[in-house]
Coordinates of C-alpha atoms in Angstrom, one line a residue:
M1 CA 205.6 191.2 250.9
T2 CA 207.2 194.9 248.7
V3 CA 205.9 195.9 246.0
T4 CA 207.2 198.8 243.7
T5 CA 205.1 201.1 241.7
T6 CA 204.1 204.6 240.8
T7 CA 203.9 206.8 244.3
T8 CA 201.8 209.6 244.6
T9 CA 202.5 211.4 248.5
T10 CA 199.4 213.4 250.3
T11 CA 198.3 214.3 253.7
T12 CA 199.5 213.5 257.1
L13 CA 197.9 210.2 258.3
N14 CA 195.5 210.4 261.5
L15 CA 195.8 206.9 263.3
P16 CA 193.8 206.0 266.4
I17 CA 195.6 205.9 269.9
I18 CA 194.9 202.9 272.2
D19 CA 195.5 203.7 275.6
L20 CA 197.0 200.4 277.5
S21 CA 196.0 201.7 280.7
S22 CA 192.7 201.5 279.8
P23 CA 190.4 198.9 282.6
D24 CA 187.7 198.6 279.8
R25 CA 190.2 195.4 278.1
I26 CA 187.2 194.5 276.2
S27 CA 187.1 198.2 274.6
T28 CA 190.3 198.5 273.8
A29 CA 190.5 195.1 272.5
N30 CA 188.1 196.5 269.8
S31 CA 189.3 199.5 269.2
I32 CA 192.8 197.5 268.4
R33 CA 190.0 195.9 266.4
Q34 CA 189.7 198.1 264.7
A35 CA 192.6 199.7 263.9
C36 CA 194.4 196.3 262.9
V37 CA 191.6 196.1 260.4
E38 CA 191.1 199.7 258.7
Y39 CA 195.2 200.5 258.7
G40 CA 197.3 197.9 260.5
F41 CA 199.4 201.1 262.5
F42 CA 198.1 202.7 265.6
Y43 CA 199.6 204.6 268.5
L44 CA 200.3 203.6 271.9
V45 CA 200.3 205.7 275.2
N46 CA 200.2 204.7 278.8
H47 CA 202.8 202.4 278.7
G48 CA 205.1 202.1 280.9
V49 CA 208.0 203.7 279.2
D50 CA 208.4 206.8 280.0
E51 CA 210.1 210.1 277.7
D52 CA 213.0 210.4 280.1
F53 CA 214.0 207.8 279.6
M54 CA 213.5 207.6 276.0
K55 CA 215.9 210.3 275.9
Q56 CA 218.1 208.7 278.0
A57 CA 218.1 205.5 275.5
F58 CA 218.8 208.4 272.2
E59 CA 221.5 209.8 273.7
E60 CA 223.2 206.5 274.4
S61 CA 222.6 205.3 271.2
A62 CA 223.8 208.4 269.6
K63 CA 227.0 207.7 271.6
F64 CA 227.6 204.6 269.3
F65 CA 226.6 205.7 266.6
S66 CA 229.0 208.4 266.6
L67 CA 231.8 206.1 267.3
P68 CA 234.4 205.5 265.1
I69 CA 233.5 202.8 262.4
Q70 CA 236.2 200.7 263.3
H71 CA 234.9 200.3 266.0
K72 CA 230.8 199.1 265.1
V73 CA 232.2 197.3 262.3
N74 CA 234.3 195.3 265.4
L75 CA 230.7 194.6 266.5
N76 CA 229.0 193.6 262.3
R77 CA 226.0 191.5 263.0
K78 CA 226.7 187.5 264.0
E79 CA 223.2 185.4 264.6
Y80 CA 221.5 188.3 264.0
R81 CA 223.2 190.9 266.7
G82 CA 225.4 193.5 266.2
Y83 CA 225.9 196.1 264.2
T84 CA 224.7 196.8 260.5
P85 CA 226.3 199.7 258.4
L86 CA 225.4 201.7 255.9
Y87 CA 223.5 200.0 253.3
A88 CA 223.6 196.3 254.1
E89 CA 220.5 196.4 254.3
K90 CA 217.9 196.5 251.1
L91 CA 213.6 196.2 252.3
D92 CA 213.0 195.9 248.6
P93 CA 214.7 194.0 247.0
S94 CA 213.1 194.7 243.0
S95 CA 214.8 198.7 244.7
L96 CA 217.8 199.8 241.8
S97 CA 219.8 202.0 245.1
K98 CA 222.8 199.5 246.7
G99 CA 220.9 199.5 249.9
D100 CA 218.8 201.6 252.1
P101 CA 221.2 205.3 253.7
K102 CA 221.1 203.3 257.7
E103 CA 222.8 202.1 260.0
S104 CA 221.6 199.7 263.3
Y105 CA 221.9 197.9 265.9
Y106 CA 220.6 194.3 267.0
I107 CA 220.3 192.6 270.4
G108 CA 218.2 189.8 271.3
S109 CA 216.3 188.4 273.9
L110 CA 217.6 188.6 277.5
E111 CA 214.9 186.5 278.2
D112 CA 216.3 183.2 277.6
A113 CA 219.7 182.6 278.7
T114 CA 221.0 181.1 275.5
S115 CA 219.8 184.1 273.2
A116 CA 220.8 186.9 275.5
S117 CA 224.2 185.0 275.3
L118 CA 224.9 185.9 271.9
N119 CA 224.3 189.3 272.6
Q120 CA 227.4 191.3 271.4
W121 CA 227.9 194.4 273.4
P122 CA 230.5 197.7 272.9
S123 CA 233.3 197.5 276.0
E124 CA 232.6 200.2 278.3
E125 CA 235.0 202.2 278.4
L126 CA 233.8 203.3 274.7
V127 CA 230.7 204.4 276.2
P128 CA 230.2 203.3 279.8
N129 CA 226.6 203.2 280.6
W130 CA 224.9 202.1 277.1
R131 CA 224.5 198.3 278.1
P132 CA 222.2 199.2 280.9
T133 CA 221.0 201.2 279.1
M134 CA 219.4 198.7 276.5
E135 CA 218.7 196.6 278.9
S136 CA 216.8 198.2 280.9
L137 CA 214.5 199.7 277.5
F138 CA 214.8 196.1 276.7
W139 CA 212.3 195.6 279.2
K140 CA 210.2 198.1 279.6
I141 CA 209.4 197.9 276.0
L142 CA 208.7 194.2 275.8
S143 CA 206.6 193.9 279.5
A144 CA 204.4 197.1 277.2
G145 CA 204.3 194.2 274.0
K146 CA 203.2 191.3 276.3
K147 CA 200.4 193.8 277.3
L148 CA 199.6 194.3 273.6
L149 CA 199.6 191.0 272.0
S150 CA 197.4 190.0 275.1
L151 CA 194.0 192.6 273.8
I152 CA 195.4 191.0 270.6
A153 CA 194.6 187.8 271.0
L154 CA 191.0 189.4 272.9
S155 CA 190.3 191.5 269.9
L156 CA 190.5 187.8 268.0
N157 CA 188.2 186.3 270.5
L158 CA 191.4 184.5 271.7
D159 CA 193.5 183.3 274.7
E160 CA 194.9 186.0 276.1
D161 CA 197.6 184.5 276.6
F162 CA 198.2 183.1 273.0
F163 CA 200.4 185.4 271.1
S164 CA 202.6 186.7 273.9
K165 CA 203.2 183.0 275.8
K166 CA 207.2 183.0 273.8
P167 CA 207.3 185.6 271.6
E168 CA 210.5 186.2 270.3
A169 CA 211.9 189.2 270.5
F170 CA 213.8 191.2 269.4
L171 CA 215.2 195.9 269.4
R172 CA 217.1 197.3 267.2
L173 CA 217.8 200.8 267.3
L174 CA 218.9 202.8 264.1
R175 CA 220.3 205.8 262.9
Y176 CA 219.6 207.8 259.7
S177 CA 221.5 210.5 258.7
G178 CA 219.1 212.6 257.0
E179 CA 220.9 213.5 254.0
L180 CA 218.2 213.8 251.2
G181 CA 217.6 211.6 247.8
S182 CA 216.6 207.9 247.7
C183 CA 214.7 206.4 250.2
A184 CA 216.3 206.1 254.2
A185 CA 214.6 202.8 254.6
S186 CA 212.5 201.5 251.5
A187 CA 209.1 200.0 251.5
H188 CA 208.4 197.4 252.8
S189 CA 205.8 195.3 255.0
D190 CA 207.0 193.8 259.0
Y191 CA 207.7 189.9 258.7
G192 CA 206.6 188.9 262.3
L193 CA 203.7 190.0 264.4
V194 CA 203.8 193.1 265.4
T195 CA 206.5 196.1 265.8
L196 CA 206.5 198.2 268.8
L197 CA 208.6 201.1 267.6
I198 CA 209.7 204.5 269.1
T199 CA 211.6 208.0 267.5
N200 CA 213.6 211.0 268.1
G201 CA 210.8 212.8 266.5
V202 CA 212.0 213.2 264.0
P203 CA 209.1 212.8 261.1
G204 CA 209.5 211.0 258.2
L205 CA 208.0 207.5 258.5
Q206 CA 204.8 207.5 255.7
I207 CA 202.4 204.5 255.1
C208 CA 200.4 203.2 252.6
K209 CA 197.2 201.6 253.4
E210 CA 196.4 200.1 250.1
K211 CA 199.1 198.5 248.7
L212 CA 197.7 196.9 245.9
K213 CA 197.0 199.9 245.0
Q214 CA 198.3 202.3 241.3
P215 CA 199.4 204.6 241.8
Q216 CA 200.4 204.2 245.5
V217 CA 199.2 206.6 248.4
W218 CA 201.6 207.7 251.0
E219 CA 200.7 209.5 254.2
D220 CA 203.2 210.8 256.7
V221 CA 202.7 209.8 260.4
S222 CA 202.9 212.1 262.6
H223 CA 205.4 212.1 265.6
V224 CA 202.4 212.5 269.0
E225 CA 204.7 212.8 272.5
G226 CA 205.7 210.4 274.4
G227 CA 203.5 208.0 271.9
I228 CA 205.0 204.4 270.1
I229 CA 203.7 203.2 266.8
V230 CA 202.7 199.9 266.9
N231 CA 201.9 198.1 262.4
I232 CA 200.9 194.7 262.3
G233 CA 203.2 192.0 260.8
D234 CA 203.2 189.8 258.3
M235 CA 202.6 186.6 260.6
M236 CA 199.7 188.3 262.0
E237 CA 198.0 189.3 258.2
R238 CA 198.6 185.2 257.5
W239 CA 196.9 184.6 261.4
T240 CA 193.8 186.6 260.2
N241 CA 193.5 186.3 256.7
C242 CA 194.5 189.2 255.7
V243 CA 191.2 191.0 258.6
Y244 CA 194.5 192.3 260.1
Q245 CA 196.3 194.6 257.5
S246 CA 200.4 194.3 257.2
T247 CA 200.7 197.8 256.1
L248 CA 203.3 198.8 253.6
H249 CA 205.7 201.8 255.2
R250 CA 208.8 203.7 254.3
V251 CA 211.3 206.0 255.8
M252 CA 211.5 209.6 253.8
P253 CA 215.1 212.0 254.8
T254 CA 214.0 215.3 256.3
G255 CA 217.1 216.4 256.3
K256 CA 217.4 216.3 260.0
E257 CA 219.1 213.7 261.9
R258 CA 216.4 211.0 262.7
Y259 CA 217.1 207.9 265.8
S260 CA 214.6 205.3 266.1
V261 CA 214.2 202.4 268.4
A262 CA 212.2 199.5 266.6
F263 CA 210.9 196.1 269.3
Y264 CA 209.8 193.1 266.5
M265 CA 208.0 190.8 268.4
D266 CA 207.4 187.4 266.0
P267 CA 206.4 184.1 266.8
P268 CA 208.9 181.0 267.8
T269 CA 211.1 179.5 265.5
D270 CA 208.9 176.4 265.3
C271 CA 205.6 177.4 265.2
V272 CA 203.4 176.3 262.5
V273 CA 201.3 179.8 261.4
E274 CA 198.2 179.0 259.8
C275 CA 194.2 180.8 259.3
F276 CA 192.7 181.3 262.8
E277 CA 189.0 179.4 261.8
S278 CA 187.4 183.0 262.9
C279 CA 188.8 184.2 260.3
C280 CA 187.8 182.3 256.8
S281 CA 184.9 180.6 255.5
E282 CA 183.7 179.1 252.4
S283 CA 183.4 182.6 251.2
S284 CA 186.7 184.0 252.2
P285 CA 189.0 180.4 252.4
P286 CA 192.5 180.7 253.6
R287 CA 195.0 182.7 251.5
F288 CA 198.2 181.2 252.5
P289 CA 199.3 178.1 253.4
P290 CA 200.4 176.7 256.7
I291 CA 203.7 177.9 257.0
R292 CA 206.5 177.4 260.1
S293 CA 207.6 180.8 261.1
G294 CA 211.2 180.2 260.8
D295 CA 211.3 179.1 257.3
Y296 CA 209.3 182.1 256.8
F297 CA 211.7 184.7 258.3
S298 CA 214.7 182.8 256.9
E299 CA 213.8 183.0 253.1
R300 CA 212.5 186.7 253.8
F301 CA 215.4 187.5 255.1
K302 CA 217.8 186.1 252.5
L303 CA 216.2 189.0 250.6
I304 CA 217.3 191.8 252.1
Y305 CA 220.7 190.2 253.3
G306 CA 221.8 187.8 250.1
S307 CA 223.0 184.8 250.8
E308 CA 224.6 185.5 254.4
R309 CA 223.3 183.0 257.0
D310 CA 223.7 184.5 260.3
L311 CA 220.0 184.7 261.0
K312 CA 218.5 184.9 264.1
W313 CA 216.1 182.0 262.9
S314 CA 219.1 179.5 262.6
I315 CA 219.2 179.5 266.9
K316 CA 217.3 176.8 267.9
P317 CA 214.2 177.7 270.2
K318 CA 214.5 176.6 273.6
N319 CA 212.6 173.1 274.6

């Protein structure tokens, strides 16, 4: 969802902290539910992705983004995998800017051989340790993400493997130049189930808890050392009939170069998303019609990338 209106910025927000290693799964699930209802955002700690490895991953990410532009555009995005240059995206389609001043690199799922074969990789001569580092990063965050999805399922009184059975997973590396001016990533909500975000500590992320209220109030999200920032996406909001929030967020430039890793976990393309019975009633009927996940994503990405058709959702799911 994208909403453009007058905005004001207030203080730093204190988001809930969820311990993924806690043995009390019911209590953890209840804490996740409260965080999803109140904020749509929370921190995840003790998740298994250690800080030394993340430092190495950010160093490798920086090596790629520092390559001459010709090396990078040789890997331009195909089938939603590869490089996207500055201004290639406009997350807020109503914005008058030419695009968001960030560059990124997409890596598709490694779980499925067909999907993995579509990934693009820079040559070992240019960045020798890049591919093994990013593959390791994918598996580490995927492991944490699946544990999280099972707890979210518990929080909704669903079978633990409801979401984690076969999620579509994408890893995205991002670089923001830090140049002051317009939004580094314009206001938007994510489209899938959940996003797991790791940053290099440079601030800039802001959220707006009440996206329909005017004027919008934006609050800074602080960096928690060793923590992963988690936010709910539109698919989860639709499934829960807005019980769980898909929160509006953006990245503002701070004058410092900023790196982040976003890990998207989404429903399979052929999944039909419709309101859970436990999240609707006679007094609170379903707000959204049922929709096939792949159809929803295709429409949303058309708004970001225009008429381009190289969407990940054109890939047929494995039978």
